[in-house]
CSV table of C-alpha atoms and ligand atoms in Angstrom, one decimal:
chain,number,residue,atom,x,y,z
A,1,UNK,CA,-5.0,-22.8,5.2
A,2,UNK,CA,-5.4,-26.2,3.5
A,3,UNK,CA,-8.8,-27.6,2.8
A,4,UNK,CA,-9.4,-31.4,2.9
A,5,UNK,CA,-11.6,-31.8,-0.1
A,6,UNK,CA,-9.4,-32.7,-3.0
A,7,UNK,CA,-9.1,-30.2,-5.9
A,8,UNK,CA,-7.8,-31.2,-9.3
A,9,UNK,CA,-6.3,-28.8,-11.7
A,10,UNK,CA,-5.8,-30.3,-15.2
A,11,UNK,CA,-3.4,-28.5,-17.6
A,12,UNK,CA,-3.3,-29.4,-21.2
A,13,UNK,CA,-2.4,-28.0,-24.6
A,14,UNK,CA,-2.4,-29.6,-28.1
A,15,UNK,CA,-4.0,-33.0,-28.0
A,16,UNK,CA,-5.4,-32.6,-24.5
A,17,UNK,CA,-9.1,-32.4,-25.4
A,18,UNK,CA,-9.2,-36.0,-26.6
A,19,UNK,CA,-7.6,-37.1,-23.4
A,20,UNK,CA,-10.2,-35.2,-21.4
A,21,UNK,CA,-13.0,-36.7,-23.3
A,22,UNK,CA,-11.6,-40.2,-22.7
A,23,UNK,CA,-11.1,-39.5,-19.0
A,24,UNK,CA,-14.6,-38.3,-18.3
A,25,UNK,CA,-17.0,-39.8,-20.9
A,26,UNK,CA,-19.3,-42.2,-19.2
A,27,UNK,CA,-18.2,-41.2,-15.7
A,28,UNK,CA,-21.5,-41.1,-13.7
A,29,UNK,CA,-20.8,-38.0,-11.8
A,30,UNK,CA,-17.9,-36.0,-10.2
A,31,UNK,CA,-19.8,-35.1,-7.1
A,32,UNK,CA,-16.9,-35.9,-4.9
A,33,UNK,CA,-14.5,-33.5,-6.4
A,34,UNK,CA,-13.7,-30.1,-7.8
A,35,UNK,CA,-12.1,-30.2,-11.2
A,36,UNK,CA,-10.6,-27.2,-13.0
A,37,UNK,CA,-9.4,-27.3,-16.6
A,38,UNK,CA,-6.7,-24.9,-17.8
A,39,UNK,CA,-6.4,-25.6,-21.5
A,40,UNK,CA,-4.5,-23.6,-24.1
A,41,UNK,CA,-6.7,-22.6,-27.0
A,42,UNK,CA,-6.7,-19.9,-29.5
A,43,UNK,CA,-8.8,-17.0,-28.4
A,44,UNK,CA,-12.1,-16.4,-30.1
A,45,UNK,CA,-12.1,-20.0,-31.2
A,46,UNK,CA,-13.8,-22.7,-29.2
A,47,UNK,CA,-16.1,-20.2,-27.5
A,48,UNK,CA,-18.2,-22.9,-26.1
A,49,UNK,CA,-15.6,-25.4,-24.9
A,50,UNK,CA,-17.8,-26.1,-21.9
A,51,UNK,CA,-20.7,-27.0,-24.1
A,52,UNK,CA,-18.5,-29.4,-26.1
A,53,UNK,CA,-17.3,-31.0,-22.9
A,54,UNK,CA,-20.8,-31.4,-21.6
A,55,UNK,CA,-22.0,-32.8,-24.9
A,56,UNK,CA,-19.2,-35.3,-25.1
A,57,UNK,CA,-19.0,-36.4,-21.5
A,58,UNK,CA,-22.4,-35.8,-20.1
A,59,UNK,CA,-21.0,-34.0,-17.1
A,60,UNK,CA,-21.9,-30.5,-16.2
A,61,UNK,CA,-19.2,-28.0,-17.3
A,62,UNK,CA,-19.1,-24.2,-17.0
A,63,UNK,CA,-16.8,-21.4,-17.9
A,64,UNK,CA,-15.3,-19.8,-14.8
A,65,UNK,CA,-16.6,-16.5,-13.7
A,66,UNK,CA,-14.5,-14.1,-11.6
A,67,UNK,CA,-14.9,-14.4,-7.8
A,68,UNK,CA,-16.9,-17.6,-8.2
A,69,UNK,CA,-16.3,-20.3,-5.5
A,70,UNK,CA,-16.1,-23.7,-7.1
A,71,UNK,CA,-18.3,-26.5,-5.8
A,72,UNK,CA,-18.0,-30.3,-6.4
A,73,UNK,CA,-19.7,-31.9,-9.3
A,74,UNK,CA,-18.8,-29.6,-12.1
A,75,UNK,CA,-15.9,-29.2,-14.5
A,76,UNK,CA,-14.7,-25.6,-14.5
A,77,UNK,CA,-13.2,-24.3,-17.6
A,78,UNK,CA,-10.7,-21.4,-17.6
A,79,UNK,CA,-11.8,-18.7,-20.2
A,80,UNK,CA,-9.4,-18.0,-23.1
A,81,UNK,CA,-7.0,-15.1,-22.8
A,82,UNK,CA,-7.0,-14.8,-18.9
A,83,UNK,CA,-4.8,-16.4,-16.3
A,84,UNK,CA,-6.6,-18.2,-13.5
A,85,UNK,CA,-5.6,-17.5,-9.9
A,86,UNK,CA,-7.0,-18.7,-6.6
A,87,UNK,CA,-7.7,-16.6,-3.5
A,88,UNK,CA,-7.5,-17.8,0.1
A,89,UNK,CA,-11.2,-18.2,0.4
A,90,UNK,CA,-10.9,-20.5,-2.7
A,91,UNK,CA,-12.6,-18.1,-5.0
A,92,UNK,CA,-11.3,-17.6,-8.6
A,93,UNK,CA,-9.5,-14.5,-9.8
A,94,UNK,CA,-9.2,-13.9,-13.5
A,95,UNK,CA,-6.0,-12.0,-14.3
A,96,UNK,CA,-5.1,-10.2,-17.5
A,97,UNK,CA,-1.4,-9.9,-17.1
A,98,UNK,CA,1.5,-10.7,-19.4
A,99,UNK,CA,1.6,-14.1,-21.1
A,100,UNK,CA,3.8,-16.7,-19.4
A,101,UNK,CA,5.6,-19.2,-21.7
A,102,UNK,CA,3.8,-17.3,-24.5
A,103,UNK,CA,0.5,-18.6,-23.0
A,104,UNK,CA,-2.6,-17.0,-21.4
A,105,UNK,CA,-3.9,-18.9,-19.6
A,106,UNK,CA,-0.6,-20.3,-18.4
A,107,UNK,CA,-0.8,-23.7,-16.6
A,108,UNK,CA,2.3,-22.8,-14.5
A,109,UNK,CA,0.4,-19.8,-13.2
A,110,UNK,CA,-2.6,-21.8,-12.1
A,111,UNK,CA,-0.6,-24.6,-10.6
A,112,UNK,CA,1.5,-22.2,-8.6
A,113,UNK,CA,-1.4,-20.2,-7.3
A,114,UNK,CA,-3.4,-23.4,-6.6
A,115,UNK,CA,-0.5,-24.9,-4.7
A,116,UNK,CA,-0.3,-21.8,-2.5
A,117,UNK,CA,-4.0,-22.0,-1.6
A,118,UNK,CA,-4.7,-25.7,-1.6
A,119,UNK,CA,-1.4,-27.2,-0.6
A,120,UNK,CA,-1.6,-31.0,0.0
A,121,UNK,CA,-5.2,-31.1,-1.2
A,122,UNK,CA,-4.2,-30.2,-4.7
A,123,UNK,CA,-3.8,-32.8,-7.5
A,124,UNK,CA,-2.0,-31.4,-10.5
A,125,UNK,CA,-2.5,-33.3,-13.8
A,126,UNK,CA,-0.5,-32.4,-16.9
A,127,UNK,CA,-1.7,-33.7,-20.3
A,128,UNK,CA,-0.6,-33.7,-23.9
A,129,UNK,CA,0.9,-30.5,-25.4
A,130,UNK,CA,3.6,-29.0,-27.5
A,131,UNK,CA,5.2,-26.5,-25.2
A,132,UNK,CA,6.9,-26.4,-21.8
A,133,UNK,CA,4.2,-24.7,-19.9
A,134,UNK,CA,3.1,-26.6,-16.7
A,135,UNK,CA,6.4,-28.3,-15.6
A,136,UNK,CA,7.6,-25.4,-13.3
A,137,UNK,CA,4.1,-25.2,-11.8
A,138,UNK,CA,3.9,-28.9,-11.3
A,139,UNK,CA,7.3,-28.9,-9.5
A,140,UNK,CA,5.8,-26.2,-7.2
A,141,UNK,CA,2.7,-28.3,-6.5
A,142,UNK,CA,4.9,-31.1,-5.4
A,143,UNK,CA,7.0,-28.8,-3.2
A,144,UNK,CA,3.8,-27.8,-1.5
A,145,UNK,CA,2.9,-31.4,-0.9
A,146,UNK,CA,0.3,-31.8,-3.5
A,147,UNK,CA,0.1,-34.8,-5.8
A,148,UNK,CA,1.4,-34.7,-9.4
A,149,UNK,CA,0.2,-36.8,-12.3
A,150,UNK,CA,1.5,-36.7,-15.8
A,151,UNK,CA,-0.1,-38.3,-18.8
A,152,UNK,CA,1.8,-41.2,-20.2
A,153,UNK,CA,3.8,-39.8,-23.1
A,154,UNK,CA,3.4,-42.9,-25.1
A,155,UNK,CA,-0.3,-42.3,-25.1
A,156,UNK,CA,-0.3,-38.5,-25.4
A,157,UNK,CA,-1.0,-37.1,-28.8
A,158,UNK,CA,1.8,-34.6,-28.4
A,159,UNK,CA,4.2,-36.0,-25.8
A,160,UNK,CA,6.4,-32.9,-25.4
A,161,UNK,CA,4.7,-31.3,-22.5
A,162,UNK,CA,4.4,-34.5,-20.3
A,163,UNK,CA,8.0,-35.3,-21.1
A,164,UNK,CA,9.2,-31.9,-19.7
A,165,UNK,CA,7.7,-32.9,-16.4
A,166,UNK,CA,9.0,-36.5,-16.5
A,167,UNK,CA,12.5,-35.4,-17.3
A,168,UNK,CA,12.5,-33.2,-14.3
A,169,UNK,CA,11.4,-36.1,-12.1
A,170,UNK,CA,8.5,-34.3,-10.6
A,171,UNK,CA,5.7,-36.8,-11.4
A,172,UNK,CA,4.3,-38.9,-8.6
A,173,UNK,CA,2.5,-41.0,-11.2
A,174,UNK,CA,2.7,-41.4,-15.0
A,175,UNK,CA,-0.7,-42.5,-16.0
A,176,UNK,CA,-2.7,-43.3,-19.1
A,177,UNK,CA,-6.1,-41.6,-19.4
A,178,UNK,CA,-7.7,-44.9,-18.3
A,179,UNK,CA,-5.5,-44.9,-15.2
A,180,UNK,CA,-6.3,-41.2,-14.4
A,181,UNK,CA,-9.9,-42.1,-14.8
A,182,UNK,CA,-9.7,-44.8,-12.2
A,183,UNK,CA,-7.6,-42.6,-9.9
A,184,UNK,CA,-10.3,-40.0,-9.9
A,185,UNK,CA,-12.9,-42.7,-9.2
A,186,UNK,CA,-10.8,-43.9,-6.3
A,187,UNK,CA,-11.0,-40.5,-4.7
A,188,UNK,CA,-14.6,-41.2,-4.0
A,189,UNK,CA,-13.8,-43.5,-1.2
B,1,UNK,CA,12.4,-17.7,-5.9
B,2,UNK,CA,11.5,-15.6,-2.9
B,3,UNK,CA,8.2,-16.8,-1.6
B,4,UNK,CA,6.1,-14.2,0.1
B,5,UNK,CA,3.5,-15.1,2.8
B,6,UNK,CA,0.1,-13.5,3.2
B,7,UNK,CA,1.2,-11.7,6.3
B,8,UNK,CA,4.1,-10.2,4.5
B,9,UNK,CA,1.8,-8.9,1.7
B,10,UNK,CA,-0.3,-7.3,4.4
B,11,UNK,CA,2.7,-5.6,5.8
B,12,UNK,CA,3.6,-4.1,2.4
B,13,UNK,CA,0.0,-3.0,1.8
B,14,UNK,CA,0.1,-1.2,5.2
B,15,UNK,CA,3.4,0.5,4.3
B,16,UNK,CA,2.0,1.7,1.0
B,17,UNK,CA,-1.1,3.1,2.6
B,18,UNK,CA,0.6,4.7,5.6
B,19,UNK,CA,3.6,6.2,3.9
B,20,UNK,CA,2.4,6.9,0.4
B,21,UNK,CA,-1.4,7.0,0.7
B,22,UNK,CA,-2.0,4.3,-1.9
B,23,UNK,CA,-4.6,1.8,-0.9
B,24,UNK,CA,-4.2,-1.7,-2.4
B,25,UNK,CA,-5.8,-3.5,0.5
B,26,UNK,CA,-8.9,-4.4,-1.4
B,27,UNK,CA,-7.1,-5.8,-4.4
B,28,UNK,CA,-6.9,-9.5,-5.3
B,29,UNK,CA,-4.1,-11.0,-3.0
B,30,UNK,CA,-3.4,-13.8,-5.5
B,31,UNK,CA,-2.6,-11.2,-8.2
B,32,UNK,CA,-0.7,-8.9,-5.9
B,33,UNK,CA,1.5,-11.8,-4.8
B,34,UNK,CA,2.5,-12.6,-8.4
B,35,UNK,CA,3.2,-8.9,-9.1
B,36,UNK,CA,5.4,-8.5,-6.1
B,37,UNK,CA,7.3,-11.7,-6.7
B,38,UNK,CA,7.9,-10.6,-10.2
B,39,UNK,CA,9.4,-7.3,-9.1
B,40,UNK,CA,11.6,-9.1,-6.6
B,41,UNK,CA,12.9,-11.4,-9.3
B,42,UNK,CA,13.3,-8.6,-11.9
B,43,UNK,CA,15.2,-6.4,-9.5
B,44,UNK,CA,17.3,-9.3,-8.3
B,45,UNK,CA,16.5,-8.7,-4.7
B,46,UNK,CA,17.4,-11.5,-2.3
B,47,UNK,CA,14.8,-11.2,0.4
B,48,UNK,CA,11.4,-9.8,1.4
B,49,UNK,CA,13.2,-7.6,3.9
B,50,UNK,CA,15.3,-5.9,1.2
B,51,UNK,CA,12.2,-5.2,-0.8
B,52,UNK,CA,10.4,-3.8,2.1
B,53,UNK,CA,13.3,-1.6,3.1
B,54,UNK,CA,13.5,-0.1,-0.3
B,55,UNK,CA,9.8,0.5,-0.4
B,56,UNK,CA,9.8,2.3,2.9
B,57,UNK,CA,12.9,4.4,2.3
B,58,UNK,CA,12.8,5.5,-1.3
B,59,UNK,CA,10.2,7.5,-3.1
B,60,UNK,CA,11.7,6.6,-6.4
B,61,UNK,CA,11.5,2.9,-5.6
B,62,UNK,CA,7.8,3.3,-4.7
B,63,UNK,CA,7.1,5.0,-8.0
B,64,UNK,CA,8.8,2.0,-9.6
B,65,UNK,CA,6.6,-0.3,-7.6
B,66,UNK,CA,3.4,1.4,-8.8
B,67,UNK,CA,4.6,1.1,-12.4
B,68,UNK,CA,5.4,-2.6,-12.0
B,69,UNK,CA,2.5,-3.6,-9.8
B,70,UNK,CA,-0.1,-2.4,-12.2
B,71,UNK,CA,-0.8,-4.7,-15.0
B,72,UNK,CA,-0.6,-2.5,-18.1
B,73,UNK,CA,-1.3,-5.2,-20.6
B,74,UNK,CA,-3.7,-3.8,-23.3
B,75,UNK,CA,-4.5,-3.9,-27.0
B,76,UNK,CA,-6.2,-1.9,-29.7
B,77,UNK,CA,-9.8,-3.0,-30.5
B,78,UNK,CA,-9.5,-6.0,-28.3
B,79,UNK,CA,-12.6,-8.2,-28.6
B,80,UNK,CA,-13.8,-6.9,-32.0
B,81,UNK,CA,-17.3,-8.1,-31.3
B,82,UNK,CA,-17.5,-5.6,-28.4
B,83,UNK,CA,-16.3,-2.7,-30.6
B,84,UNK,CA,-18.7,-3.7,-33.3
B,85,UNK,CA,-21.5,-3.3,-30.7
B,86,UNK,CA,-20.1,0.1,-29.8
B,87,UNK,CA,-20.2,1.1,-33.4
B,88,UNK,CA,-23.6,-0.2,-34.1
B,89,UNK,CA,-25.5,0.4,-30.9
B,90,UNK,CA,-23.7,3.2,-28.9
B,91,UNK,CA,-22.2,5.6,-31.4
B,92,UNK,CA,-25.5,6.2,-33.2
B,93,UNK,CA,-26.9,7.4,-29.9
B,94,UNK,CA,-24.0,9.7,-29.2
B,95,UNK,CA,-24.6,11.4,-32.5
B,96,UNK,CA,-27.4,13.4,-31.0
B,97,UNK,CA,-25.3,15.1,-28.4
B,98,UNK,CA,-23.8,18.5,-29.2
B,99,UNK,CA,-20.7,17.6,-27.2
B,100,UNK,CA,-19.5,14.1,-26.4
B,101,UNK,CA,-17.5,13.2,-23.3
B,102,UNK,CA,-16.0,9.8,-22.8
B,103,UNK,CA,-14.0,8.4,-20.0
B,104,UNK,CA,-11.6,5.4,-20.2
B,105,UNK,CA,-10.8,4.5,-16.6
B,106,UNK,CA,-7.7,2.4,-16.2
B,107,UNK,CA,-6.6,3.0,-19.8
B,108,UNK,CA,-3.0,1.8,-19.3
B,109,UNK,CA,-0.9,2.9,-22.3
B,110,UNK,CA,-3.9,4.2,-24.1
B,111,UNK,CA,-4.5,1.7,-26.9
B,112,UNK,CA,-8.2,1.6,-26.1
B,113,UNK,CA,-8.5,5.4,-26.2
B,114,UNK,CA,-6.9,5.5,-29.7
B,115,UNK,CA,-9.3,2.8,-30.8
B,116,UNK,CA,-12.3,4.8,-29.7
B,117,UNK,CA,-11.0,8.0,-31.3
B,118,UNK,CA,-10.7,6.1,-34.6
B,119,UNK,CA,-14.2,4.8,-34.4
B,120,UNK,CA,-15.5,8.3,-33.5
B,121,UNK,CA,-13.6,9.8,-36.4
B,122,UNK,CA,-15.2,7.3,-38.8
B,123,UNK,CA,-18.6,8.2,-37.5
B,124,UNK,CA,-17.8,11.9,-38.1
B,125,UNK,CA,-18.0,12.6,-34.4
B,126,UNK,CA,-14.5,13.1,-33.3
B,127,UNK,CA,-14.5,16.9,-33.8
B,128,UNK,CA,-17.1,17.3,-31.1
B,129,UNK,CA,-15.7,14.7,-28.7
B,130,UNK,CA,-13.4,14.8,-25.8
B,131,UNK,CA,-11.9,11.5,-24.5
B,132,UNK,CA,-10.4,11.3,-21.0
B,133,UNK,CA,-8.0,8.5,-20.3
B,134,UNK,CA,-7.0,7.9,-16.7
B,135,UNK,CA,-4.9,5.4,-14.8
B,136,UNK,CA,-2.9,5.2,-11.6
B,137,UNK,CA,0.3,4.6,-13.5
B,138,UNK,CA,1.9,7.9,-14.7
B,139,UNK,CA,4.5,6.1,-16.8
B,140,UNK,CA,1.8,4.3,-18.8
B,141,UNK,CA,0.0,7.6,-19.3
B,142,UNK,CA,3.1,9.2,-20.7
B,143,UNK,CA,3.2,6.5,-23.3
B,144,UNK,CA,-0.5,7.1,-24.0
B,145,UNK,CA,0.1,10.8,-24.6
B,146,UNK,CA,2.8,10.1,-27.2
B,147,UNK,CA,0.6,7.7,-29.1
B,148,UNK,CA,3.7,5.6,-30.0
B,149,UNK,CA,3.2,1.9,-29.9
B,150,UNK,CA,5.4,-1.2,-30.8
B,151,UNK,CA,4.9,-2.4,-34.4
B,152,UNK,CA,4.8,-6.0,-33.4
B,153,UNK,CA,1.1,-6.1,-32.8
B,154,UNK,CA,-0.1,-4.0,-35.7
B,155,UNK,CA,-1.1,-7.0,-37.8
B,156,UNK,CA,-3.4,-8.2,-35.0
B,157,UNK,CA,-4.8,-4.7,-34.6
B,158,UNK,CA,-5.5,-4.4,-38.3
B,159,UNK,CA,-7.4,-7.7,-38.1
B,160,UNK,CA,-9.3,-6.4,-35.1
B,161,UNK,CA,-10.1,-3.2,-37.0
B,162,UNK,CA,-11.6,-5.1,-39.9
B,163,UNK,CA,-13.5,-7.4,-37.6
B,164,UNK,CA,-14.8,-4.5,-35.6
B,165,UNK,CA,-16.3,-3.0,-38.7
B,166,UNK,CA,-13.7,-0.3,-39.4
B,167,UNK,CA,-14.7,1.6,-42.5
B,168,UNK,CA,-11.4,2.9,-43.8
B,169,UNK,CA,-7.8,1.7,-44.1
B,170,UNK,CA,-6.2,1.1,-40.8
B,171,UNK,CA,-2.8,2.1,-42.0
B,172,UNK,CA,-4.1,5.7,-42.7
B,173,UNK,CA,-4.1,6.3,-39.0
B,174,UNK,CA,-0.4,5.9,-38.2
B,175,UNK,CA,3.1,6.3,-39.6
B,176,UNK,CA,5.7,3.7,-38.9
B,177,UNK,CA,9.4,4.0,-38.4
B,178,UNK,CA,11.6,1.1,-37.4
B,179,UNK,CA,10.0,-0.8,-34.7
B,180,UNK,CA,7.4,1.8,-33.7
B,181,UNK,CA,4.2,3.3,-35.1
B,182,UNK,CA,2.9,6.8,-34.2
B,183,UNK,CA,-0.8,7.4,-34.3
B,184,UNK,CA,-2.1,10.5,-36.0
B,185,UNK,CA,-1.9,13.8,-33.9
B,186,UNK,CA,-5.4,14.6,-34.9
B,187,UNK,CA,-6.6,11.7,-32.8
B,188,UNK,CA,-4.5,12.7,-29.7
B,189,UNK,CA,-5.8,16.3,-29.9
B,190,UNK,CA,-9.1,15.1,-28.7
B,191,UNK,CA,-7.7,13.2,-25.7
B,192,UNK,CA,-6.9,14.2,-22.2
B,193,UNK,CA,-4.7,11.9,-20.1
B,194,UNK,CA,-4.4,12.3,-16.3
B,195,UNK,CA,-3.7,10.2,-13.2
B,196,UNK,CA,-6.8,9.2,-11.3
B,197,UNK,CA,-7.0,6.5,-8.6
B,198,UNK,CA,-10.4,4.7,-8.7
B,199,UNK,CA,-9.9,3.7,-5.0
B,200,UNK,CA,-9.5,7.2,-3.6
B,201,UNK,CA,-10.3,9.9,-6.2
B,202,UNK,CA,-13.8,11.1,-6.8
B,203,UNK,CA,-15.9,11.9,-9.9
B,204,UNK,CA,-14.4,14.7,-12.0
B,205,UNK,CA,-16.9,15.2,-14.8
B,206,UNK,CA,-20.1,13.8,-16.3
B,207,UNK,CA,-20.0,11.5,-19.3
B,208,UNK,CA,-22.2,9.8,-21.8
B,209,UNK,CA,-19.9,6.8,-22.1
B,210,UNK,CA,-17.5,5.2,-19.6
B,211,UNK,CA,-15.2,2.3,-20.3
B,212,UNK,CA,-13.5,0.4,-17.5
B,213,UNK,CA,-12.2,-2.9,-18.9
B,214,UNK,CA,-10.1,-5.5,-17.1
B,215,UNK,CA,-9.5,-3.2,-14.2
B,216,UNK,CA,-12.1,-4.3,-11.7
B,217,UNK,CA,-11.2,-8.0,-12.0
B,218,UNK,CA,-8.3,-7.1,-9.7
B,219,UNK,CA,-10.7,-5.6,-7.0
B,220,UNK,CA,-12.6,-7.4,-4.3
B,221,UNK,CA,-16.4,-7.2,-4.3
B,222,UNK,CA,-16.7,-4.3,-1.9
B,223,UNK,CA,-14.3,-2.2,-3.9
B,224,UNK,CA,-16.0,-3.2,-7.2
B,225,UNK,CA,-19.3,-1.9,-5.8
B,226,UNK,CA,-17.8,1.4,-4.7
B,227,UNK,CA,-16.2,2.0,-8.1
B,228,UNK,CA,-19.4,1.1,-9.8
B,229,UNK,CA,-21.1,3.8,-7.7
B,230,UNK,CA,-18.4,6.2,-8.8
B,231,UNK,CA,-19.2,5.4,-12.4
B,232,UNK,CA,-22.9,5.7,-11.8
B,233,UNK,CA,-22.5,9.2,-10.3
B,234,UNK,CA,-20.3,10.2,-13.3
B,235,UNK,CA,-22.7,9.0,-16.0
B,236,UNK,CA,-25.4,11.1,-17.4
B,237,UNK,CA,-29.0,9.8,-17.7
B,238,UNK,CA,-29.1,7.2,-20.5
B,239,UNK,CA,-25.3,7.0,-20.5
B,240,UNK,CA,-23.4,3.8,-21.3
B,241,UNK,CA,-21.1,1.8,-19.1
B,242,UNK,CA,-18.7,-0.7,-20.9
B,243,UNK,CA,-16.8,-3.4,-19.1
B,244,UNK,CA,-14.4,-6.2,-19.9
B,245,UNK,CA,-15.5,-9.6,-21.3
B,246,UNK,CA,-15.5,-11.3,-17.9
B,247,UNK,CA,-17.0,-8.4,-15.9
B,248,UNK,CA,-20.6,-7.7,-14.9
B,249,UNK,CA,-22.6,-5.2,-12.9
B,250,UNK,CA,-25.2,-7.9,-12.2
B,251,UNK,CA,-24.6,-8.4,-8.5
B,252,UNK,CA,-24.0,-4.7,-7.7
B,253,UNK,CA,-26.4,-2.2,-6.1
B,254,UNK,CA,-26.5,-0.1,-9.2
B,255,UNK,CA,-27.7,-2.9,-11.4
B,256,UNK,CA,-31.4,-2.2,-11.1
B,257,UNK,CA,-31.0,1.2,-12.8
B,258,UNK,CA,-29.3,-0.3,-15.9
B,259,UNK,CA,-30.3,-2.5,-18.8
B,260,UNK,CA,-27.8,-4.6,-20.7
B,261,UNK,CA,-27.5,-4.3,-24.4
B,262,UNK,CA,-28.1,-7.9,-25.4
B,263,UNK,CA,-25.2,-10.1,-24.4
B,264,UNK,CA,-22.6,-7.4,-24.8
B,265,UNK,CA,-20.8,-6.1,-21.7
B,266,UNK,CA,-22.4,-2.7,-22.2
B,267,UNK,CA,-25.1,-1.3,-19.9
B,268,UNK,CA,-27.3,1.7,-20.4
B,269,UNK,CA,-28.5,3.8,-17.5
B,270,UNK,CA,-32.3,4.0,-17.4
B,271,UNK,CA,-32.7,7.3,-15.8
C,1,SAM,C1,-5.1,-4.8,-17.6
C,1,SAM,S1,-5.1,-3.1,-17.7
C,1,SAM,C2,-6.5,-2.8,-18.7
C,1,SAM,C3,-6.2,-1.9,-19.8
C,1,SAM,C4,-7.4,-1.6,-20.7
C,1,SAM,N1,-8.5,-1.0,-20.1
C,1,SAM,C5,-7.8,-2.9,-21.5
C,1,SAM,O1,-8.8,-3.6,-21.1
C,1,SAM,O2,-7.1,-3.3,-22.4
C,1,SAM,C6,-5.5,-2.5,-16.1
C,1,SAM,C7,-5.1,-1.1,-15.8
C,1,SAM,O3,-5.8,-0.6,-14.6
C,1,SAM,C8,-5.0,0.3,-13.9
C,1,SAM,N2,-5.4,0.4,-12.5
C,1,SAM,C9,-5.2,-0.5,-11.5
C,1,SAM,N3,-5.7,0.0,-10.4
C,1,SAM,C10,-6.2,1.2,-10.6
C,1,SAM,C11,-6.9,2.2,-9.9
C,1,SAM,N4,-7.1,2.1,-8.5
C,1,SAM,N5,-7.2,3.4,-10.5
C,1,SAM,C12,-7.0,3.6,-11.8
C,1,SAM,N6,-6.4,2.6,-12.6
C,1,SAM,C13,-6.0,1.5,-12.0
C,1,SAM,C14,-3.6,-0.3,-14.1
C,1,SAM,O4,-2.6,0.6,-13.9
C,1,SAM,C15,-3.7,-0.8,-15.5
C,1,SAM,O5,-3.2,0.1,-16.4
């Protein structure tokens, strides 16, 4: 089953928070879209990432709860130390299984599960980071007819992660944060 | 990668139920799919059909599936803040009981159980306690019985121990050799490990404290509610139920008879 409302999963690691702030600060609302953030961070630290995001961007953000079904208008943040999966009814599952690419949450895991459920409605965005998590998942998003966007490595604080995807030729677009921002705005139409 | 469809997952779940009596039909499909794909990759199988054939025709292979499908990831004193609350708010209440019974449901390889035994020992309560550790995975329970764990995570555990308010020296509780550490026999003597399936098995005792952490996240809402009923009927009056960081009883039928200890994932039965 593929839904028609677009769903965006944003994966990022080192240096990605700055990019997220740039993308969303001053955006009036995101009522047209569901946005999910899967960001690597050390567990225990940044307990209130959602509060920081709301404070910085003025947009509502919340930490994902298990079985919750996402609605438009909110930035959903994956909690530290759990993988994020999606069920057919589009609800979230938090999963405490082995780390993937030394990461939990792993961006690959969420991209892959999201692609299975959302297919061509999914937009996968990969931001700044220092490891190779995310590229396999993004390839799978594309295989399932979703859209793939990678942050322009020249702009990324840590270009390694975007470069992994670019070298594999799986990015539909290589965008700066400003371009991602207008891309998200365009979806409103 | 062998990609498995929802229909194929349903077929497997039917097989497991009909042939072996294990019911996974109310588990998260997204999580099951990942586990099954992982087994197929690790076992170098080339198709779904091959996997299904083995499942249907070999008891040994089914045992292997149970071992691999269950997520046995665990840690000692994970979330030190949670254990600090156990030490400060729950253990003092347990002191008054002549005999303390604790159940760790879904204990995997037992790290949680050893954690609790250490905390009870430091409170001077271990001698009058009995801790039950149960799981559906017999191989994990064998490891738990031995109390032998890889040395790699010990540093993290020591940090957890200090952050949880441990009173002694963590290294007093184990001896290490090569890549492994063995926890003190005196801890294991107060533990009972046995298989128990939360989906199909019933209550087997009454307890003052039940832990079930990061197990019910894999269950759908209906199964969660049933398992919570099982815990409710296994808890004494004023007993405690302790869940994982991302779990809650808030939306379940038993919620009204429990009060939460502040913001901790610990609930106390009212009557
Ligand atoms: C992620 S581990 C959690 C271990 C530990 N409680 C912790 O939080 O660190 C989940 C465990 O639940 C067990 N489990 C899954 N389904 C079960 C069931 N129906 N009955 C009992 N245990 C089950 C698995 O075998 C696995 O060992």
